[in-house]
mmCIF file of N, CA and C in Angstrom:
data_model
loop_
_atom_site.group_PDB
_atom_site.id
_atom_site.type_symbol
_atom_site.label_atom_id
_atom_site.label_comp_id
_atom_site.label_asym_id
_atom_site.label_seq_id
_atom_site.Cartn_x
_atom_site.Cartn_y
_atom_site.Cartn_z
ATOM 1 N N MET A 1 35.275 57.503 70.311
ATOM 2 C CA MET A 1 35.471 57.888 71.701
ATOM 3 C C MET A 1 34.877 56.813 72.603
ATOM 4 N N ALA A 2 35.584 56.446 73.641
ATOM 5 C CA ALA A 2 35.125 55.420 74.573
ATOM 6 C C ALA A 2 34.165 56.022 75.593
ATOM 7 N N ALA A 3 33.163 55.242 75.947
ATOM 8 C CA ALA A 3 32.223 55.654 76.986
ATOM 9 C C ALA A 3 32.306 54.649 78.120
ATOM 10 N N VAL A 4 32.317 55.155 79.347
ATOM 11 C CA VAL A 4 32.423 54.301 80.517
ATOM 12 C C VAL A 4 31.428 54.793 81.564
ATOM 13 N N ASP A 5 30.683 53.853 82.143
ATOM 14 C CA ASP A 5 29.800 54.182 83.260
ATOM 15 C C ASP A 5 30.664 54.198 84.514
ATOM 16 N N LEU A 6 31.016 55.384 84.976
ATOM 17 C CA LEU A 6 31.946 55.517 86.095
ATOM 18 C C LEU A 6 31.446 54.839 87.361
ATOM 19 N N GLU A 7 30.141 54.786 87.552
ATOM 20 C CA GLU A 7 29.597 54.132 88.748
ATOM 21 C C GLU A 7 29.839 52.624 88.726
ATOM 22 N N LYS A 8 30.028 52.065 87.535
ATOM 23 C CA LYS A 8 30.283 50.629 87.423
ATOM 24 C C LYS A 8 31.746 50.269 87.602
ATOM 25 N N VAL A 9 32.644 51.213 87.364
ATOM 26 C CA VAL A 9 34.074 50.889 87.410
ATOM 27 C C VAL A 9 34.830 51.543 88.567
ATOM 28 N N LEU A 10 34.188 52.462 89.273
ATOM 29 C CA LEU A 10 34.865 53.161 90.373
ATOM 30 C C LEU A 10 34.132 52.965 91.688
ATOM 31 N N ASP A 11 34.894 52.981 92.782
ATOM 32 C CA ASP A 11 34.271 53.023 94.095
ATOM 33 C C ASP A 11 33.461 54.310 94.185
ATOM 34 N N LYS A 12 32.433 54.291 95.015
ATOM 35 C CA LYS A 12 31.522 55.441 95.150
ATOM 36 C C LYS A 12 32.246 56.759 95.391
ATOM 37 N N ALA A 13 33.278 56.724 96.198
ATOM 38 C CA ALA A 13 33.996 57.956 96.552
ATOM 39 C C ALA A 13 34.661 58.622 95.356
ATOM 40 N N TRP A 14 34.857 57.884 94.277
ATOM 41 C CA TRP A 14 35.565 58.419 93.116
ATOM 42 C C TRP A 14 34.653 58.696 91.930
ATOM 43 N N ALA A 15 33.420 58.251 91.954
ATOM 44 C CA ALA A 15 32.522 58.335 90.796
ATOM 45 C C ALA A 15 32.215 59.769 90.356
ATOM 46 N N ASP A 16 32.328 60.730 91.257
ATOM 47 C CA ASP A 16 32.007 62.116 90.898
ATOM 48 C C ASP A 16 33.255 62.980 90.680
ATOM 49 N N LYS A 17 34.413 62.346 90.640
ATOM 50 C CA LYS A 17 35.661 63.095 90.463
ATOM 51 C C LYS A 17 35.938 63.366 88.985
ATOM 52 N N SER A 18 36.803 64.313 88.726
ATOM 53 C CA SER A 18 37.196 64.629 87.354
ATOM 54 C C SER A 18 38.127 63.536 86.824
ATOM 55 N N LEU A 19 38.248 63.465 85.511
ATOM 56 C CA LEU A 19 39.125 62.465 84.911
ATOM 57 C C LEU A 19 40.578 62.597 85.388
ATOM 58 N N PRO A 20 41.135 63.806 85.444
ATOM 59 C CA PRO A 20 42.505 63.915 85.969
ATOM 60 C C PRO A 20 42.638 63.392 87.405
ATOM 61 N N GLU A 21 41.621 63.642 88.241
ATOM 62 C CA GLU A 21 41.658 63.140 89.621
ATOM 63 C C GLU A 21 41.609 61.614 89.640
ATOM 64 N N ILE A 22 40.763 61.031 88.785
ATOM 65 C CA ILE A 22 40.631 59.577 88.726
ATOM 66 C C ILE A 22 41.930 58.947 88.250
ATOM 67 N N LEU A 23 42.527 59.509 87.215
ATOM 68 C CA LEU A 23 43.769 58.945 86.684
ATOM 69 C C LEU A 23 44.914 59.025 87.685
ATOM 70 N N SER A 24 44.908 60.011 88.546
ATOM 71 C CA SER A 24 45.965 60.131 89.540
ATOM 72 C C SER A 24 45.607 59.436 90.855
ATOM 73 N N ALA A 25 44.432 58.835 90.906
ATOM 74 C CA ALA A 25 43.985 58.129 92.108
ATOM 75 C C ALA A 25 44.726 56.803 92.261
ATOM 76 N N PRO A 26 44.804 56.305 93.490
ATOM 77 C CA PRO A 26 45.372 54.975 93.682
ATOM 78 C C PRO A 26 44.490 53.936 92.988
ATOM 79 N N VAL A 27 45.077 52.809 92.597
ATOM 80 C CA VAL A 27 44.318 51.791 91.864
ATOM 81 C C VAL A 27 43.148 51.251 92.674
ATOM 82 N N ALA A 28 43.187 51.390 93.980
ATOM 83 C CA ALA A 28 42.071 50.957 94.819
ATOM 84 C C ALA A 28 40.810 51.783 94.573
ATOM 85 N N ALA A 29 40.913 52.863 93.804
ATOM 86 C CA ALA A 29 39.726 53.631 93.420
ATOM 87 C C ALA A 29 38.858 52.845 92.442
ATOM 88 N N LEU A 30 39.453 51.841 91.804
ATOM 89 C CA LEU A 30 38.703 50.993 90.882
ATOM 90 C C LEU A 30 37.883 49.986 91.682
ATOM 91 N N LYS A 31 36.633 49.832 91.287
ATOM 92 C CA LYS A 31 35.746 48.900 91.974
ATOM 93 C C LYS A 31 36.342 47.497 91.919
ATOM 94 N N GLY A 32 36.409 46.851 93.073
ATOM 95 C CA GLY A 32 36.915 45.492 93.144
ATOM 96 C C GLY A 32 38.410 45.384 93.385
ATOM 97 N N VAL A 33 39.116 46.516 93.404
ATOM 98 C CA VAL A 33 40.559 46.498 93.678
ATOM 99 C C VAL A 33 40.759 46.970 95.119
ATOM 100 N N SER A 34 41.309 46.100 95.938
ATOM 101 C CA SER A 34 41.505 46.435 97.353
ATOM 102 C C SER A 34 42.802 47.211 97.556
ATOM 103 N N GLU A 35 42.940 47.751 98.747
ATOM 104 C CA GLU A 35 44.187 48.431 99.111
ATOM 105 C C GLU A 35 45.360 47.449 98.994
ATOM 106 N N ARG A 36 45.134 46.210 99.422
ATOM 107 C CA ARG A 36 46.199 45.189 99.353
ATOM 108 C C ARG A 36 46.551 44.888 97.899
ATOM 109 N N ASP A 37 45.528 44.796 97.031
ATOM 110 C CA ASP A 37 45.798 44.600 95.604
ATOM 111 C C ASP A 37 46.685 45.731 95.082
ATOM 112 N N GLY A 38 46.364 46.953 95.500
ATOM 113 C CA GLY A 38 47.157 48.105 95.094
ATOM 114 C C GLY A 38 48.599 47.992 95.554
ATOM 115 N N GLU A 39 48.792 47.529 96.793
ATOM 116 C CA GLU A 39 50.145 47.342 97.314
ATOM 117 C C GLU A 39 50.904 46.304 96.489
ATOM 118 N N LEU A 40 50.226 45.218 96.151
ATOM 119 C CA LEU A 40 50.873 44.161 95.372
ATOM 120 C C LEU A 40 51.232 44.636 93.964
ATOM 121 N N LEU A 41 50.355 45.425 93.356
ATOM 122 C CA LEU A 41 50.657 45.984 92.034
ATOM 123 C C LEU A 41 51.860 46.931 92.105
ATOM 124 N N ARG A 42 51.927 47.702 93.174
ATOM 125 C CA ARG A 42 53.072 48.609 93.351
ATOM 126 C C ARG A 42 54.355 47.806 93.518
ATOM 127 N N GLU A 43 54.301 46.783 94.360
ATOM 128 C CA GLU A 43 55.492 45.970 94.604
ATOM 129 C C GLU A 43 55.947 45.235 93.342
ATOM 130 N N ALA A 44 55.008 44.684 92.598
ATOM 131 C CA ALA A 44 55.352 43.866 91.435
ATOM 132 C C ALA A 44 55.717 44.690 90.210
ATOM 133 N N PHE A 45 54.988 45.783 89.968
ATOM 134 C CA PHE A 45 55.128 46.506 88.710
ATOM 135 C C PHE A 45 55.370 48.002 88.855
ATOM 136 N N GLY A 46 55.419 48.508 90.066
ATOM 137 C CA GLY A 46 55.606 49.940 90.260
ATOM 138 C C GLY A 46 54.350 50.752 89.984
ATOM 139 N N VAL A 47 53.203 50.098 89.930
ATOM 140 C CA VAL A 47 51.932 50.768 89.643
ATOM 141 C C VAL A 47 51.429 51.440 90.917
ATOM 142 N N ARG A 48 51.205 52.739 90.837
ATOM 143 C CA ARG A 48 50.693 53.495 91.980
ATOM 144 C C ARG A 48 49.325 54.107 91.700
ATOM 145 N N THR A 49 49.061 54.432 90.449
ATOM 146 C CA THR A 49 47.826 55.140 90.107
ATOM 147 C C THR A 49 47.043 54.399 89.030
ATOM 148 N N VAL A 50 45.820 54.847 88.830
ATOM 149 C CA VAL A 50 44.985 54.291 87.763
ATOM 150 C C VAL A 50 45.690 54.484 86.418
ATOM 151 N N ALA A 51 46.290 55.638 86.210
ATOM 152 C CA ALA A 51 47.016 55.901 84.957
ATOM 153 C C ALA A 51 48.194 54.949 84.790
ATOM 154 N N ASP A 52 48.923 54.682 85.868
ATOM 155 C CA ASP A 52 50.036 53.733 85.797
ATOM 156 C C ASP A 52 49.545 52.366 85.341
ATOM 157 N N LEU A 53 48.428 51.924 85.890
ATOM 158 C CA LEU A 53 47.875 50.625 85.517
ATOM 159 C C LEU A 53 47.471 50.609 84.049
ATOM 160 N N ALA A 54 46.842 51.676 83.599
ATOM 161 C CA ALA A 54 46.410 51.760 82.196
ATOM 162 C C ALA A 54 47.584 51.734 81.234
ATOM 163 N N ARG A 55 48.708 52.264 81.667
ATOM 164 C CA ARG A 55 49.889 52.344 80.800
ATOM 165 C C ARG A 55 50.832 51.154 80.947
ATOM 166 N N LEU A 56 50.513 50.245 81.853
ATOM 167 C CA LEU A 56 51.378 49.095 82.097
ATOM 168 C C LEU A 56 51.459 48.237 80.843
ATOM 169 N N LYS A 57 52.673 47.972 80.385
ATOM 170 C CA LYS A 57 52.849 47.271 79.111
ATOM 171 C C LYS A 57 52.188 45.902 79.122
ATOM 172 N N TYR A 58 52.158 45.233 80.248
ATOM 173 C CA TYR A 58 51.543 43.907 80.301
ATOM 174 C C TYR A 58 50.031 43.985 80.106
ATOM 175 N N VAL A 59 49.435 45.034 80.605
ATOM 176 C CA VAL A 59 47.994 45.254 80.396
ATOM 177 C C VAL A 59 47.741 45.523 78.915
ATOM 178 N N ARG A 60 48.571 46.350 78.317
ATOM 179 C CA ARG A 60 48.406 46.661 76.890
ATOM 180 C C ARG A 60 48.613 45.420 76.021
ATOM 181 N N TRP A 61 49.591 44.592 76.362
ATOM 182 C CA TRP A 61 49.821 43.366 75.603
ATOM 183 C C TRP A 61 48.610 42.445 75.700
ATOM 184 N N ALA A 62 48.076 42.284 76.904
ATOM 185 C CA ALA A 62 46.911 41.416 77.102
ATOM 186 C C ALA A 62 45.702 41.951 76.338
ATOM 187 N N GLN A 63 45.509 43.270 76.332
ATOM 188 C CA GLN A 63 44.403 43.864 75.583
ATOM 189 C C GLN A 63 44.569 43.627 74.090
ATOM 190 N N ALA A 64 45.794 43.737 73.602
ATOM 191 C CA ALA A 64 46.057 43.507 72.174
ATOM 192 C C ALA A 64 45.757 42.060 71.796
ATOM 193 N N LEU A 65 46.153 41.124 72.638
ATOM 194 C CA LEU A 65 45.873 39.715 72.367
ATOM 195 C C LEU A 65 44.377 39.430 72.381
ATOM 196 N N ALA A 66 43.670 40.014 73.331
ATOM 197 C CA ALA A 66 42.218 39.829 73.385
ATOM 198 C C ALA A 66 41.539 40.429 72.163
ATOM 199 N N ALA A 67 42.031 41.575 71.697
ATOM 200 C CA ALA A 67 41.472 42.214 70.504
ATOM 201 C C ALA A 67 41.697 41.347 69.275
ATOM 202 N N LEU A 68 42.872 40.701 69.208
ATOM 203 C CA LEU A 68 43.143 39.797 68.088
ATOM 204 C C LEU A 68 42.156 38.635 68.088
ATOM 205 N N GLU A 69 41.892 38.098 69.234
ATOM 206 C CA GLU A 69 40.940 36.994 69.345
ATOM 207 C C GLU A 69 39.540 37.437 68.897
ATOM 208 N N GLU A 70 39.134 38.623 69.362
ATOM 209 C CA GLU A 70 37.813 39.135 69.007
ATOM 210 C C GLU A 70 37.683 39.389 67.506
ATOM 211 N N SER A 71 38.790 39.738 66.864
ATOM 212 C CA SER A 71 38.737 40.025 65.438
ATOM 213 C C SER A 71 38.829 38.753 64.589
ATOM 214 N N GLY A 72 39.050 37.622 65.271
ATOM 215 C CA GLY A 72 39.129 36.356 64.550
ATOM 216 C C GLY A 72 40.489 36.067 63.969
ATOM 217 N N ALA A 73 41.489 36.778 64.390
ATOM 218 C CA ALA A 73 42.850 36.571 63.852
ATOM 219 C C ALA A 73 43.466 35.298 64.362
#
């Protein structure tokens, strides 16, 4: 099971929300992601929510490549 310090990855306004609320939140709920970044992600990839970003195939591909590197493949 993954553990995440929500205060490190979310803006203050979202740190006390439930997981379903966070996943349905706009990507700007993530610390360091601006409203404009969110607009650009929507325009480029159709990403509207944190869940959309997590499920974006390009994000998954990049994570898989990074995992391969970490494993020494």
